[in-house]
Coordinates of N, CA and C and ligand atoms in Angstrom, one line a residue:
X1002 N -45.1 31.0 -5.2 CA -45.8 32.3 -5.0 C -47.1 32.3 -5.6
X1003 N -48.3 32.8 -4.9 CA -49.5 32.5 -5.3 C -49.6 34.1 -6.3
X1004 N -50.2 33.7 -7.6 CA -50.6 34.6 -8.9 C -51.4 35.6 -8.2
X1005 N -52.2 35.2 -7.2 CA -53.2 36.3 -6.3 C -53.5 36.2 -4.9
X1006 N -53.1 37.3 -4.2 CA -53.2 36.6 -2.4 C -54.4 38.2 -1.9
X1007 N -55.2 37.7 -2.0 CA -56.1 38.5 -0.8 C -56.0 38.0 0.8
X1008 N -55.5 39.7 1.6 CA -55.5 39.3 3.3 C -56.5 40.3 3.4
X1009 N -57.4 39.6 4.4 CA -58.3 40.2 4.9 C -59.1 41.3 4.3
X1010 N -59.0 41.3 3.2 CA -60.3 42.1 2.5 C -61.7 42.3 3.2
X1011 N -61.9 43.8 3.4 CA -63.3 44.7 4.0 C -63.7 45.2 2.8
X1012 N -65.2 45.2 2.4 CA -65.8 46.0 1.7 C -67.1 46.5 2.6
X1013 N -66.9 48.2 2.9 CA -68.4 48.0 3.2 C -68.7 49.9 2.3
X1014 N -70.0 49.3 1.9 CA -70.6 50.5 1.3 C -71.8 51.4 2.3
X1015 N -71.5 52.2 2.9 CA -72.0 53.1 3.9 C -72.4 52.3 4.6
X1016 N -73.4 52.0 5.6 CA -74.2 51.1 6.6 C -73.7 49.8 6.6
X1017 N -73.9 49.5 4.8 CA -73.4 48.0 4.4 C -72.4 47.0 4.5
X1018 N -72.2 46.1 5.5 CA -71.0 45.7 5.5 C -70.9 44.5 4.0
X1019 N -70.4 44.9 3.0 CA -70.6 43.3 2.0 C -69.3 42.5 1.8
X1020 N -67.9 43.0 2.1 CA -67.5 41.9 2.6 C -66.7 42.3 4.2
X1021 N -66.2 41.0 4.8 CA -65.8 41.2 5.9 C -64.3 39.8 6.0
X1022 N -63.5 40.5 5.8 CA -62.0 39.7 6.1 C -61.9 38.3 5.2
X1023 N -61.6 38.8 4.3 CA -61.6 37.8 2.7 C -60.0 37.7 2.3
X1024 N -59.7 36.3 2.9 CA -58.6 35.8 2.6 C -58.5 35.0 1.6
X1025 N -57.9 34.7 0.8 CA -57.5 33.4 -0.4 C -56.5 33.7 -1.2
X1026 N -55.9 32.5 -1.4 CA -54.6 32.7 -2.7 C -55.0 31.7 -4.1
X1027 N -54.5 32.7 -4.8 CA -54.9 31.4 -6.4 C -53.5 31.2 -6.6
X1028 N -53.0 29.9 -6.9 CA -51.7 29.4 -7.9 C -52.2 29.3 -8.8
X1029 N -50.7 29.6 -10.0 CA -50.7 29.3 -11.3 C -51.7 27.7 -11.6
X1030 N -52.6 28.0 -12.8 CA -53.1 26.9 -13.1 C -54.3 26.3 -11.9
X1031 N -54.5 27.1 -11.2 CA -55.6 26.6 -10.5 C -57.5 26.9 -11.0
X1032 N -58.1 26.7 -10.4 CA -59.3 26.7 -10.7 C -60.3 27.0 -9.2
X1033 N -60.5 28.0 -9.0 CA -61.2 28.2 -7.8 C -62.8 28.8 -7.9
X1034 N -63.9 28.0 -7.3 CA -65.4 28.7 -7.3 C -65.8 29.1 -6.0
X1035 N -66.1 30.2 -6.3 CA -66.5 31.1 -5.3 C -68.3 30.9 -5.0
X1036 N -68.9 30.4 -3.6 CA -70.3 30.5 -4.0 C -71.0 30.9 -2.6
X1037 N -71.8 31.4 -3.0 CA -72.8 32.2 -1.6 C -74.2 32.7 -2.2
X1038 N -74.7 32.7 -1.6 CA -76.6 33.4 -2.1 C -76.6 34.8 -2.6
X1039 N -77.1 35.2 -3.1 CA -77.3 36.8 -3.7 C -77.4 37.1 -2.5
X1040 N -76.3 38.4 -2.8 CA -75.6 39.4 -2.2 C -74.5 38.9 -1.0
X1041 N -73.9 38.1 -1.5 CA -73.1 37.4 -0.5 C -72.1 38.4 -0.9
X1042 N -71.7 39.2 -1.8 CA -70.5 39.5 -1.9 C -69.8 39.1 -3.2
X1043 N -70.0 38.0 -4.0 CA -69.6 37.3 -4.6 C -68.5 39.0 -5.9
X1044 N -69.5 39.6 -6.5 CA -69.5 40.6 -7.5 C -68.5 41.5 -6.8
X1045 N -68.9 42.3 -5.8 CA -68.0 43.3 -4.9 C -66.9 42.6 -4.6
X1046 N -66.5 41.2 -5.0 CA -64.7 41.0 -4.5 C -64.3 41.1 -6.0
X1047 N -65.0 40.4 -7.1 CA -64.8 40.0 -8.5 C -64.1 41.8 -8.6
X1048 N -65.2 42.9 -8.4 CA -64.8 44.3 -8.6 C -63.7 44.8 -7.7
X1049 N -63.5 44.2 -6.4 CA -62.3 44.5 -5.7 C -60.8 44.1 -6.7
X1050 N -60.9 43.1 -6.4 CA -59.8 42.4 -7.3 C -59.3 42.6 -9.1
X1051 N -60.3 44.0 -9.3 CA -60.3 44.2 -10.9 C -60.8 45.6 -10.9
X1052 N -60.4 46.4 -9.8 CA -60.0 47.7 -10.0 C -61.2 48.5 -10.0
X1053 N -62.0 48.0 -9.9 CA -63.6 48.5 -10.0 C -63.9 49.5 -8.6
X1054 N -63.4 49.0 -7.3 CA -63.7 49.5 -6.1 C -62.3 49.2 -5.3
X1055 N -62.0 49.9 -4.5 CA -60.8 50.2 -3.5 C -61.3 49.2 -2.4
X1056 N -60.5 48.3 -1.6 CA -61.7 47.8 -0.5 C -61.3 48.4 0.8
X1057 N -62.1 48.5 1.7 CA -61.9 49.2 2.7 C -61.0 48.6 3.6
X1058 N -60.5 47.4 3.8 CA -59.3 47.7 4.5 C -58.7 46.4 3.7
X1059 N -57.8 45.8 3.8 CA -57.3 44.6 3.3 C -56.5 44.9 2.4
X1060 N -55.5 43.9 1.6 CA -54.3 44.2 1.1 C -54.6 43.0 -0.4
X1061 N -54.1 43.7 -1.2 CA -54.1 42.5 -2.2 C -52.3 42.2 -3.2
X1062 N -52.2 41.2 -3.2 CA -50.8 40.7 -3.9 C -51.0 40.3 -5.1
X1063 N -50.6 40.5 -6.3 CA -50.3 40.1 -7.8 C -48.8 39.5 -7.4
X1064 N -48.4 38.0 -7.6 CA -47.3 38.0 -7.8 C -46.4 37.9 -6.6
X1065 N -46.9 38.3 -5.4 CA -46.1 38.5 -4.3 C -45.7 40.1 -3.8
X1066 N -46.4 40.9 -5.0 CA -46.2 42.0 -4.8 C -47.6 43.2 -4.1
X1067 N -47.6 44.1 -3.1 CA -48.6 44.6 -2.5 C -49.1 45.0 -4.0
X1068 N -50.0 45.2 -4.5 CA -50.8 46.4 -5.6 C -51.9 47.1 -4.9
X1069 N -52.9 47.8 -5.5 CA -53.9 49.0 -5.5 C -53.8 49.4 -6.9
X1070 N -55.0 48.4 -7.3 CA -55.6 48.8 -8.0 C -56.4 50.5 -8.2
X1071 N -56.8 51.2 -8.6 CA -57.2 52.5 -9.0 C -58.8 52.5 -10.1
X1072 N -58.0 51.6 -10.9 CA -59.3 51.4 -12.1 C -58.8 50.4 -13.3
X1073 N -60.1 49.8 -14.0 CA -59.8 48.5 -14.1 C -58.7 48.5 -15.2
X1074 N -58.7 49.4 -15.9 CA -57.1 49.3 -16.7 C -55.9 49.1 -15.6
X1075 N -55.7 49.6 -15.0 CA -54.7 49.1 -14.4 C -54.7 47.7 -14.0
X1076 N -55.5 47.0 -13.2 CA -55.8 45.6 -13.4 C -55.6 45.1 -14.5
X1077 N -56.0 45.8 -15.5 CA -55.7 44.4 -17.2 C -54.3 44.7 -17.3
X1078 N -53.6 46.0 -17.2 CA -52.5 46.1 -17.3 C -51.6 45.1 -16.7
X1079 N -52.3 44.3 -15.3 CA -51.2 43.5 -14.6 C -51.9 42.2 -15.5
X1080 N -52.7 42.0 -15.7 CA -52.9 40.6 -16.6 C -54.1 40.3 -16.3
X1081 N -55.2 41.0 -15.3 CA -56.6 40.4 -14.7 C -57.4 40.4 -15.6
X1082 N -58.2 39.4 -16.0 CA -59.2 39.6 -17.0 C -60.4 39.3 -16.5
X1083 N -61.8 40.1 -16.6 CA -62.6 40.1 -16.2 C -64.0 39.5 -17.3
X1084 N -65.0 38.8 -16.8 CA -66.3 38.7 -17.1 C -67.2 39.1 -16.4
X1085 N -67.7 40.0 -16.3 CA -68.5 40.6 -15.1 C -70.5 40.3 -15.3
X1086 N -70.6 40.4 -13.9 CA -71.8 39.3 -14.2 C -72.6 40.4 -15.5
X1087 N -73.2 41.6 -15.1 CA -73.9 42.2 -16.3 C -73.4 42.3 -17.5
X1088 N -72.0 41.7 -17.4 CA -71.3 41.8 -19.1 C -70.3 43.0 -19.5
X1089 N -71.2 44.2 -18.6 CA -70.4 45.2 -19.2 C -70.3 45.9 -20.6
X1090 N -70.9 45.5 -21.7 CA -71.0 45.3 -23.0 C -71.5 46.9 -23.6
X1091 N -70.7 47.3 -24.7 CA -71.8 48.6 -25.3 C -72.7 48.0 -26.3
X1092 N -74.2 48.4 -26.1 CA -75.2 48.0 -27.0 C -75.2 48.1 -28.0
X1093 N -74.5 49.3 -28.7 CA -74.9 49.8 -29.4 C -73.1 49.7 -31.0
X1094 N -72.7 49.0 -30.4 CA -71.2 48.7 -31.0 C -71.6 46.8 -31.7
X1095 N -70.8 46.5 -33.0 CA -70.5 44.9 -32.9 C -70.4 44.3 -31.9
X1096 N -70.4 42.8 -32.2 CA -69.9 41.7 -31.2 C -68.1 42.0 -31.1
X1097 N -68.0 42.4 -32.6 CA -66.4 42.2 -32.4 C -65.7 43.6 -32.1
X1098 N -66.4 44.7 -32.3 CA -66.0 46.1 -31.9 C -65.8 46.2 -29.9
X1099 N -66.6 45.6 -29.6 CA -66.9 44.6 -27.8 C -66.1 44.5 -27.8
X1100 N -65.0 43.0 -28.1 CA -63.9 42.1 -27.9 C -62.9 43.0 -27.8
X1101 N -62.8 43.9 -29.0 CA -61.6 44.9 -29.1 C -61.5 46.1 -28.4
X1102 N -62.4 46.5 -27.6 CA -63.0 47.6 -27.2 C -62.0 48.1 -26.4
X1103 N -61.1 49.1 -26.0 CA -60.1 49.7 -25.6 C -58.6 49.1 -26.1
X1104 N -58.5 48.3 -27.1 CA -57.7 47.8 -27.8 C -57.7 47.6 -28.9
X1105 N -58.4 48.3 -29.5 CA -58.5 47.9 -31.1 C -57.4 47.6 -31.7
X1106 N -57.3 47.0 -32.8 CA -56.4 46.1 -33.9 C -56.2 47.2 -34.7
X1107 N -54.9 48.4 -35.2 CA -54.7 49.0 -36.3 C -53.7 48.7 -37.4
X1108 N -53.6 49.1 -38.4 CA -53.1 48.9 -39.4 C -52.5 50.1 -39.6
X1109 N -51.2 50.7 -40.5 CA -50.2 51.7 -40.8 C -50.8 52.1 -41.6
X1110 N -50.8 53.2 -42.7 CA -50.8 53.5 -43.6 C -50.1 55.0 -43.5
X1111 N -48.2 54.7 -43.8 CA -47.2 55.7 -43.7 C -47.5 55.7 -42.3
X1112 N -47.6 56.9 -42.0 CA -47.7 57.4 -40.4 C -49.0 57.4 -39.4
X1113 N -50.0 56.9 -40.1 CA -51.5 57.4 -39.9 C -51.6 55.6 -39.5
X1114 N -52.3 55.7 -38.3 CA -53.2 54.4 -37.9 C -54.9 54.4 -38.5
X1115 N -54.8 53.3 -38.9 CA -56.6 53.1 -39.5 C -56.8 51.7 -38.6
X1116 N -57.8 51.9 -37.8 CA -58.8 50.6 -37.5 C -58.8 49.7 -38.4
X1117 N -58.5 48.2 -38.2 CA -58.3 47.6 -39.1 C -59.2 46.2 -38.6
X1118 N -60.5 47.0 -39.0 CA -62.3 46.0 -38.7 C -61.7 44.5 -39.2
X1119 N -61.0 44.6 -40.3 CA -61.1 43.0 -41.2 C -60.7 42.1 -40.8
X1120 N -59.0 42.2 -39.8 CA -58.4 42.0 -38.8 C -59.8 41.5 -37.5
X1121 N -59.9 42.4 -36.8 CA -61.0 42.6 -35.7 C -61.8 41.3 -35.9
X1122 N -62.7 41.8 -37.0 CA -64.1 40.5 -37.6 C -63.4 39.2 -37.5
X1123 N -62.2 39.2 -38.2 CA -61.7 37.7 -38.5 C -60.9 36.7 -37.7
X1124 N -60.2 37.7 -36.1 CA -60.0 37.4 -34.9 C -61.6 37.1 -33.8
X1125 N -62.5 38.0 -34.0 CA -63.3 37.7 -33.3 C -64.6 36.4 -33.8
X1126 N -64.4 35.8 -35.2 CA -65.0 35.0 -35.6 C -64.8 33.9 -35.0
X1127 N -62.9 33.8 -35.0 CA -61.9 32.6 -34.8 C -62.6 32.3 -33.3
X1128 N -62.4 33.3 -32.3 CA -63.1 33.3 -30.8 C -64.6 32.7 -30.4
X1129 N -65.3 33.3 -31.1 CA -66.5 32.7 -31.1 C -66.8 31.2 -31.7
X1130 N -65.9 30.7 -32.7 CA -66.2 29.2 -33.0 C -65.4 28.9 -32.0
X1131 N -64.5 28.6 -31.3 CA -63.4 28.5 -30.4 C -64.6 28.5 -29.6
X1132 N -65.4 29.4 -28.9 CA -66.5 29.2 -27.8 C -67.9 28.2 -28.5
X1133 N -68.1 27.8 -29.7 CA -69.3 27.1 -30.3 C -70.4 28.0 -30.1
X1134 N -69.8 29.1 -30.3 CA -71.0 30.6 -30.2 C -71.7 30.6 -31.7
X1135 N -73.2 30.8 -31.2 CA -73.5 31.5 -33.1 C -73.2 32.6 -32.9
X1136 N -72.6 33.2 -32.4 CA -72.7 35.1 -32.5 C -71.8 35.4 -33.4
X1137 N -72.0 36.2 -34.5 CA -71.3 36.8 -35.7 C -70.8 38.2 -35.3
X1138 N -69.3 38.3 -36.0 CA -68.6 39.4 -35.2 C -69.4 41.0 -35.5
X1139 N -70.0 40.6 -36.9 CA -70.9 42.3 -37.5 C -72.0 42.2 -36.5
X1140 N -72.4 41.8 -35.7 CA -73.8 41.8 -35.1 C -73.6 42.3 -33.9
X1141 N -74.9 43.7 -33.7 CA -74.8 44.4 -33.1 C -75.0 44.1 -31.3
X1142 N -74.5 44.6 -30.7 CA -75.0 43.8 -29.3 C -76.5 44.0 -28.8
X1143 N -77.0 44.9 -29.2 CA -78.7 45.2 -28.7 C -79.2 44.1 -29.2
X1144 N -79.2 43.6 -30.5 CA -80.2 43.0 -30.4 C -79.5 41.4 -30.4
X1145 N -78.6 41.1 -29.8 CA -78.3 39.5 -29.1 C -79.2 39.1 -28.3
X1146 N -79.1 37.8 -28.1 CA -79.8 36.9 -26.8 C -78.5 37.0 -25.9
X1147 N -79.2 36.5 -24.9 CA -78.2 36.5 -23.5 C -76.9 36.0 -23.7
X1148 N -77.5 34.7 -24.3 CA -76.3 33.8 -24.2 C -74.8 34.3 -25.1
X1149 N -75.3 34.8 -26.8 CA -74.5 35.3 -27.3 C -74.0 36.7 -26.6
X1150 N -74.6 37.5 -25.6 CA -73.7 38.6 -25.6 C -73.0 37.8 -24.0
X1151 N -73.3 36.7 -23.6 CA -72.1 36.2 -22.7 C -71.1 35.7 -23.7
X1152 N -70.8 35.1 -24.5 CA -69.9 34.9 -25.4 C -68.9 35.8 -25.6
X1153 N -69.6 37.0 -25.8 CA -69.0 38.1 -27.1 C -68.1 38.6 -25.1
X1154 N -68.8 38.9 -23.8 CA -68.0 39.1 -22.5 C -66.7 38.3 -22.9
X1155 N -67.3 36.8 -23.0 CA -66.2 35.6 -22.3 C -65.2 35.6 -23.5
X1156 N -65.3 36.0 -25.0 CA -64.3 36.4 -26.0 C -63.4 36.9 -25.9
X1157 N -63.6 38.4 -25.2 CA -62.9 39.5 -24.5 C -61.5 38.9 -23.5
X1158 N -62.0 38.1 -22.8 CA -61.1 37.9 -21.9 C -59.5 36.8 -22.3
X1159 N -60.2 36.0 -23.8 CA -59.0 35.6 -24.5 C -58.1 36.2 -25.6
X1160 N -58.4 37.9 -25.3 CA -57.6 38.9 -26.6 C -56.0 38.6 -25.9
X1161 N -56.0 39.0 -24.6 CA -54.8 39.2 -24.4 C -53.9 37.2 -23.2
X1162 N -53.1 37.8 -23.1 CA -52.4 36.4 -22.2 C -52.5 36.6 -21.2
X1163 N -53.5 36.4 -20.0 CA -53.6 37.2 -18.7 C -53.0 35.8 -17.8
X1164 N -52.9 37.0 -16.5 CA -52.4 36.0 -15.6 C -53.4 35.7 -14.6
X1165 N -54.7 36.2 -15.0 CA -56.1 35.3 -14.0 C -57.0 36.2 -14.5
X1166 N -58.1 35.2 -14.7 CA -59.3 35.4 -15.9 C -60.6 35.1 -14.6
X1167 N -61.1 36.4 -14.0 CA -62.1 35.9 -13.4 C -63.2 36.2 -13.8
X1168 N -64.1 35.4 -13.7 CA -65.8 35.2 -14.1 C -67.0 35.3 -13.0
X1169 N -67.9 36.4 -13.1 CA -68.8 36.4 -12.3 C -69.8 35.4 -13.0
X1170 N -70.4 34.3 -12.9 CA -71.5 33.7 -12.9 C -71.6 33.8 -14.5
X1171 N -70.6 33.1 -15.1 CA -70.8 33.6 -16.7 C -71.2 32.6 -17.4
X1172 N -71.8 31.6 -16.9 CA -72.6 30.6 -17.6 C -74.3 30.6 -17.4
X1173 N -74.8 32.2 -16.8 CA -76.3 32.3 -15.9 C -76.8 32.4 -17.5
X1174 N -76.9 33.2 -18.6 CA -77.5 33.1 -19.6 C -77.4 31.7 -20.7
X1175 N -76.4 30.9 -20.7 CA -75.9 30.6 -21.8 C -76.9 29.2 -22.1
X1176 N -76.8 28.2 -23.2 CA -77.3 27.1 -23.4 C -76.4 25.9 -23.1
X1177 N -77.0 24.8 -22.6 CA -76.1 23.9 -22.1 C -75.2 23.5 -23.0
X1178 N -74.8 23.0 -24.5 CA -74.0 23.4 -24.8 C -72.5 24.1 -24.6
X1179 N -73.2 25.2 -25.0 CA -72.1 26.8 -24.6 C -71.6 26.6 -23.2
X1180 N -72.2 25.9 -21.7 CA -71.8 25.8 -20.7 C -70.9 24.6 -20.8
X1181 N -70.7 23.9 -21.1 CA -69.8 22.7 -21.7 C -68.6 23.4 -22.7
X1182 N -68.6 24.4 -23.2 CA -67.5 24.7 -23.6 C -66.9 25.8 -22.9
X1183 N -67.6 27.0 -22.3 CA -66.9 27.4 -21.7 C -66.1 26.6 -20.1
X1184 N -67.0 25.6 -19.7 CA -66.2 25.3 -18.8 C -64.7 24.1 -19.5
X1185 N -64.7 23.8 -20.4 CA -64.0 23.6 -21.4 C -63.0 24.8 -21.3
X1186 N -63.3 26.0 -21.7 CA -62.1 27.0 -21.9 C -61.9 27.5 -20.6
X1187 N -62.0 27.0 -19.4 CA -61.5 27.5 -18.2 C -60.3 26.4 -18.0
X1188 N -60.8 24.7 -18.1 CA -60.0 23.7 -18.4 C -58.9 23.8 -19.1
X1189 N -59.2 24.5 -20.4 CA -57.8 25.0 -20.6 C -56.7 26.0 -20.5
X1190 N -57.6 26.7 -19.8 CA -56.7 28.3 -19.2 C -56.0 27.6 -18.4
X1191 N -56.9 26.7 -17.1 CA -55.7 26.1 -16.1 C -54.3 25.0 -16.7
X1192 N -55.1 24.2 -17.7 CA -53.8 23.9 -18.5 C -52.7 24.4 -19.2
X1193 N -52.4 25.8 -19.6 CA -52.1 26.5 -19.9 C -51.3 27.6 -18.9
X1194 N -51.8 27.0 -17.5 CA -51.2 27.6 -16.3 C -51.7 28.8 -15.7
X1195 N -53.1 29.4 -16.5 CA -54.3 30.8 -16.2 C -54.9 30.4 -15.0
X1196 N -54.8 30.9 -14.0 CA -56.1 30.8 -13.0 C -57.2 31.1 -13.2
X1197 N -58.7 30.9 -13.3 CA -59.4 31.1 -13.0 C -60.2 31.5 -11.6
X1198 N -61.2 32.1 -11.7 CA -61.8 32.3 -10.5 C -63.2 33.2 -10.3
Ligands
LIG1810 N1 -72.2 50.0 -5.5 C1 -72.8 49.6 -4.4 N2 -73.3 50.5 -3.5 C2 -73.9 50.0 -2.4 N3 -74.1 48.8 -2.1 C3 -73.6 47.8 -2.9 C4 -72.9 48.2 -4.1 N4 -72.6 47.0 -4.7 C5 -73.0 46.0 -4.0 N5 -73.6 46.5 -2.9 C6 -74.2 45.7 -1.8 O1 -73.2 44.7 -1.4 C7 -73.8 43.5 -1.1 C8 -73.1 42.4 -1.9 O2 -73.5 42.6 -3.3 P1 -72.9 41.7 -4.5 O3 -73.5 42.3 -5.7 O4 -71.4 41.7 -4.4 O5 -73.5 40.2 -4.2 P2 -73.4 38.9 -5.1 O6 -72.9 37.8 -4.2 O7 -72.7 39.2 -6.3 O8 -74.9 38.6 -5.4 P3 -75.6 38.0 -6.7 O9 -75.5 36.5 -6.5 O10 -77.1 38.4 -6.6 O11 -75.0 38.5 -7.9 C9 -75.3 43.6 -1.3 O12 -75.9 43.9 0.0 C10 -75.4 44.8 -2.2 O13 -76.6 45.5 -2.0
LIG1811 MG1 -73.1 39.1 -8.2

């Protein structure tokens, strides 16, 4: 049973047609690249398939099962992890407040939850050497270079155990390096049995 089956996926945005009958299945542990020229569509299926947009006619399967998506929590809810090409990122938060961002890490104290940063910083350090990022988890995202706030994206997507991690174009900022390890951590998502896509 394929982890993801698109049948005939339509996207069109008023006049626009940007996609037209987009079929494909991902198995467990596969690795699939998607490629076409700006505005082929590539971003508008990444968003289909991750709750961002409804598509206009076509069916999508998690698992073997029909879904509709709504919004992209619901997608991570089923296991999709996303890198989106602009990142998505708030400027104005940490690297590591980013990673945790609708999930933060709390601690007890009796009945009362407190954010528990120390936790956060010392999980999203682990991530960032894991990617050979210099990006430090106190550092604010405005003032990063490209490369690091693709890091601090591509971090995000190893908080949880998803069942397909897709990437829009997530090596366009980075240093060659950094592009050797992340395709490194795709290599081992598929080892690990994660699709990529
Ligand atoms: N929210 C939107 N409203 C209207 N049109 C849109 C919207 N999003 C995308 N489009 C259109 O859909 C088409 C496909 O765009 P998309 O961003 O998916 O292309 P892409 O393959 O990701 O391109 P690139 O390589 O430049 O990132 C384009 O014609 C674009 O203008
Ligand atoms: Mg795009």
């Amino acid at each position: 049973m394929s982890v993801l089956e698109l049948r005939a996926v339509s996207k069109r945005f008023g006049a626009i047609q940007a996609l037209s009958g987009i079929s494909l299945k991902i198995e467990a542990g596969e690795i699939l690249g998607l490629m076409g020229d700006n505005g082929a569509g590539k971003s508008t299926l990444v968003k289909i398939i991750s709750g961002n947009f409804l598509p206009s006619e076509g069916e999508i399967l998690v698992n073997g099962q029909p879904t509709e998506f709504h919004n992209p929590l619901q997608a991570r809810r089923q296991g999709i992890e996303v890198v989106y090409q602009d990142l998505a990122l708030c400027d104005n938060l940490t690297a590591a407040a980013n990673v945790f961002l609708g999930r933060e890490l709390v601690r007890w104290i009796g009945p009362v939850p407190i954010l528990d940063y120390g936790a956060m910083y010392a999980k999203a350090a682990e991530l960032f050497a894991e990617l050979k990022s210099e990006t430090r988890p106190r550092d604010i995202v405005r003032r990063m270079s490209g490369g690091q706030r693709q890091a601090v994206a591509i971090a995000r997507t190893r908080l949880s155990n998803p069942n397909i991690v897709l990437m829009d174009e997530p090596t366009a900022a980075i240093s060659v390096r950094q592009v050797a390890e992340v395709l490194d951590l795709i290599r081992r998502l598929r080892d690990q049995g994660i699709p990529s896509c």
